[in-house]
Coordinates of C-alpha atoms in Angstrom, one line a residue:
M20 CA 61.0 225.8 97.8
S21 CA 63.4 223.0 98.5
D22 CA 61.8 222.5 101.9
N23 CA 58.5 221.4 100.3
L24 CA 60.0 218.5 98.3
P25 CA 58.6 215.1 99.1
P26 CA 60.9 212.7 101.0
P27 CA 62.8 210.2 98.8
P28 CA 61.4 206.6 98.6
P29 CA 63.0 204.1 101.0
E30 CA 65.8 202.0 99.7
Q31 CA 65.0 198.4 98.7
P32 CA 67.2 195.7 100.3
Q33 CA 69.5 194.0 97.7
A34 CA 69.3 190.3 97.3
S35 CA 72.4 188.3 98.3
P36 CA 74.1 186.3 95.5
W37 CA 74.3 183.2 97.8
A38 CA 70.6 183.3 98.8
P39 CA 68.3 180.6 97.3
P40 CA 66.1 181.8 94.5
A41 CA 62.8 183.2 95.6
T42 CA 59.9 180.9 95.4
P43 CA 57.6 181.8 92.6
P44 CA 54.3 183.0 93.7
G45 CA 51.5 180.5 93.9
K46 CA 53.8 177.4 94.6
P47 CA 54.0 176.5 98.3
Q48 CA 57.3 175.0 99.6
R49 CA 57.4 171.2 100.1
T50 CA 60.8 170.8 101.6
G51 CA 59.5 170.0 105.1
L52 CA 57.3 167.3 103.7
I53 CA 60.1 165.6 101.8
V54 CA 62.4 165.7 104.8
S55 CA 59.7 164.2 107.0
L56 CA 59.0 161.4 104.6
A57 CA 62.7 160.6 104.3
V58 CA 63.2 160.5 108.0
G59 CA 60.2 158.3 108.5
G60 CA 61.2 155.9 105.8
G61 CA 64.7 155.5 107.3
L62 CA 63.2 154.7 110.7
V63 CA 61.0 152.1 109.2
V64 CA 63.9 150.4 107.3
A65 CA 66.1 150.5 110.4
G66 CA 63.3 148.9 112.5
A67 CA 62.9 146.2 110.0
L68 CA 66.6 145.4 110.0
V69 CA 66.8 145.3 113.7
A70 CA 63.8 142.9 113.9
L71 CA 65.4 140.6 111.2
V72 CA 68.8 140.5 113.0
Y73 CA 67.1 139.7 116.3
S74 CA 65.1 136.9 114.7
V75 CA 68.2 135.4 113.2
L76 CA 70.1 135.5 116.4
D77 CA 67.3 134.0 118.3
S78 CA 67.0 131.0 115.9
V79 CA 70.8 130.5 116.1
S80 CA 70.8 130.5 119.9
D81 CA 68.0 127.9 120.0
S82 CA 69.9 125.6 117.6
I83 CA 73.1 125.6 119.7
A84 CA 72.8 123.0 122.4
L85 CA 74.4 123.8 125.6
P86 CA 76.7 121.1 127.2
P87 CA 75.1 119.3 130.0
A88 CA 75.9 120.6 133.4
R89 CA 78.5 118.6 135.4
S90 CA 77.1 116.7 138.3
D91 CA 78.6 117.6 141.7
A92 CA 77.8 114.1 143.0
P93 CA 80.9 112.0 144.0
Y94 CA 82.0 109.2 141.9
S95 CA 80.5 105.8 142.8
D96 CA 82.5 102.7 143.4
P97 CA 83.0 100.4 140.3
Y98 CA 80.3 97.9 139.9
D99 CA 81.5 94.4 140.6
E100 CA 79.8 92.0 138.2
E101 CA 79.1 88.5 139.4
P102 CA 80.4 85.7 137.2
Y103 CA 77.9 84.5 134.8
G104 CA 77.4 80.9 135.6
E105 CA 74.9 79.8 133.0
Q106 CA 75.6 79.2 129.4
P107 CA 74.5 82.2 127.1
Y108 CA 71.4 81.7 125.0
G109 CA 70.6 78.4 126.7
E110 CA 72.9 76.5 124.4
D111 CA 74.4 73.2 125.5
P112 CA 78.1 73.2 125.9
V113 CA 79.9 71.6 123.0
E114 CA 82.2 68.8 124.0
E115 CA 85.4 68.6 122.0
E116 CA 86.1 65.3 120.4
P117 CA 89.5 63.9 121.3
V118 CA 92.0 64.3 118.6
E119 CA 93.9 61.1 117.8
E120 CA 97.6 61.8 117.7
E121 CA 99.3 60.6 114.5
P122 CA 102.2 58.3 115.0
E123 CA 105.5 59.9 114.4
P124 CA 107.7 58.4 111.7
V125 CA 110.3 56.0 112.9
A126 CA 113.8 57.1 112.1
S127 CA 116.0 54.8 110.1
G128 CA 118.2 52.6 112.2
P129 CA 119.0 49.0 112.9
A130 CA 115.3 48.1 113.8
A131 CA 114.1 49.3 110.4
E132 CA 117.1 47.9 108.5
R133 CA 116.4 44.4 109.9
D134 CA 113.1 44.5 108.0
V135 CA 115.0 44.6 104.6
T136 CA 116.9 41.7 103.0
I137 CA 118.8 41.7 99.7
T138 CA 117.8 38.5 97.9
K139 CA 119.7 39.2 94.7
C140 CA 122.4 41.6 93.4
A141 CA 122.9 41.4 89.7
R142 CA 124.4 43.3 86.8
D143 CA 122.6 43.5 83.4
S144 CA 124.9 42.0 80.8
L145 CA 123.6 44.1 78.0
I146 CA 123.8 47.6 79.5
G147 CA 126.0 47.0 82.5
W148 CA 123.5 48.5 85.0
Q149 CA 123.3 47.0 88.5
H150 CA 120.1 46.2 90.5
A151 CA 119.1 44.7 93.8
D152 CA 116.1 42.5 94.6
L153 CA 114.8 43.2 98.1
T154 CA 112.3 41.5 100.5
I155 CA 110.7 43.8 103.1
V156 CA 108.9 42.4 106.1
N157 CA 107.0 44.8 108.3
G158 CA 108.3 44.0 111.8
S159 CA 106.4 46.8 113.5
R160 CA 102.9 46.6 115.1
S161 CA 101.2 49.0 112.7
P162 CA 101.0 49.4 108.9
A163 CA 104.0 51.3 107.6
G164 CA 105.6 52.5 104.4
Y165 CA 109.3 51.9 103.6
V166 CA 111.9 53.8 101.6
V167 CA 115.1 51.8 101.1
L168 CA 118.3 53.3 99.7
V169 CA 120.8 50.8 98.2
E170 CA 124.4 51.5 97.2
F171 CA 126.4 49.7 94.5
L172 CA 130.1 49.3 95.2
D173 CA 133.0 48.1 93.1
A174 CA 135.6 45.6 94.2
K175 CA 137.5 48.4 96.1
G176 CA 134.4 49.5 98.1
T177 CA 133.9 52.7 96.1
V178 CA 130.3 53.6 95.6
M179 CA 129.6 53.6 91.8
T180 CA 125.9 54.4 91.9
D181 CA 122.8 53.9 94.0
G182 CA 119.1 53.0 93.7
I183 CA 115.8 53.4 95.7
A184 CA 113.0 51.0 96.4
T185 CA 109.7 52.0 98.1
T186 CA 106.5 50.4 99.3
D187 CA 103.3 51.8 100.9
D188 CA 100.9 50.6 103.6
L189 CA 102.5 47.3 104.4
A190 CA 100.5 45.5 107.2
P191 CA 102.3 44.3 110.3
G192 CA 104.0 41.0 109.6
A193 CA 103.4 41.2 105.9
S194 CA 106.1 41.0 103.3
V195 CA 106.7 42.4 99.8
K196 CA 109.4 42.1 97.1
V197 CA 110.7 45.3 95.6
K198 CA 113.6 46.2 93.3
A199 CA 116.2 49.0 93.6
Q200 CA 117.6 49.9 90.2
G201 CA 121.0 51.5 89.8
V202 CA 121.6 54.1 87.1
G203 CA 124.8 53.9 85.0
E204 CA 127.2 51.2 83.9
V205 CA 129.2 49.5 86.7
P206 CA 132.1 47.0 86.4
T207 CA 131.7 43.3 86.8
G208 CA 131.9 42.2 90.4
T209 CA 129.9 45.1 91.8
T210 CA 128.2 44.4 95.1
C211 CA 125.0 45.8 96.7
R212 CA 124.6 47.3 100.2
V213 CA 121.6 48.7 102.1
K214 CA 122.6 52.2 103.0
Q215 CA 119.4 53.5 104.7
V216 CA 115.9 52.3 105.6
T217 CA 113.1 54.7 106.6
R218 CA 109.9 53.2 108.0
D219 CA 106.8 55.5 108.2
P220 CA 103.8 54.3 110.2
M221 CA 100.6 54.8 108.3

C-alpha cells in the first residue's frame, strides 16, 4: 500500500536574507534607465567643462604677445651724422651785446689822499667835541665817491676819537666841502689827521 503513495512535492528554494526584495508584480524595473540617464548627463557636463577650459586657454594664449624674434643680421656700423651747418628753425643768430666792465674801486693810498685837504680842525667849546672841515677835489678822470676817515689826537699823539666824511658822484676836477665829526669830549689842543681815503669810481 505504501508503494502507491504519490511522490512528495518538490522543495521550494528559500530566499537569501541578503537578496534584494522581490519586485512586486505589475511594476517593471527602471534601474537600467536611471543608470543610463546618469551616465549620459555626466558625459554632457564633462564635455561642457572641457569646451569651456579650451576656450579660456585659447583666449589667454591669444592675449599673450610673443617677443619679437631676434634678427640674425650682423650689426651695422654707427651712423656718422654730418654737422648741421644751418641755424635751426631758420632763426637769425643772436649777437651778444658787449658788456661794459665796471671800473674797479681804487684802493686808498697817497693818490686818493692827495684829493683831501683839512681846512679847519676845531673843538666845540660847549660840549668839547672835535670836528674837521675838509675839501675834496676829484683828481681822477671819472666821477667818483669818497669815504674819508679822520682821527683826532691829543698833544701826546694818542687817538682820542675819530670821524667819517663822505661824498657821492663827484665829477672829475670838481670839489666839495664836507665835515668829519668826532664823538666824545676831547682835551684842548687836539689835532686832526686824515687816516684813510677811499675813492670809488662811479
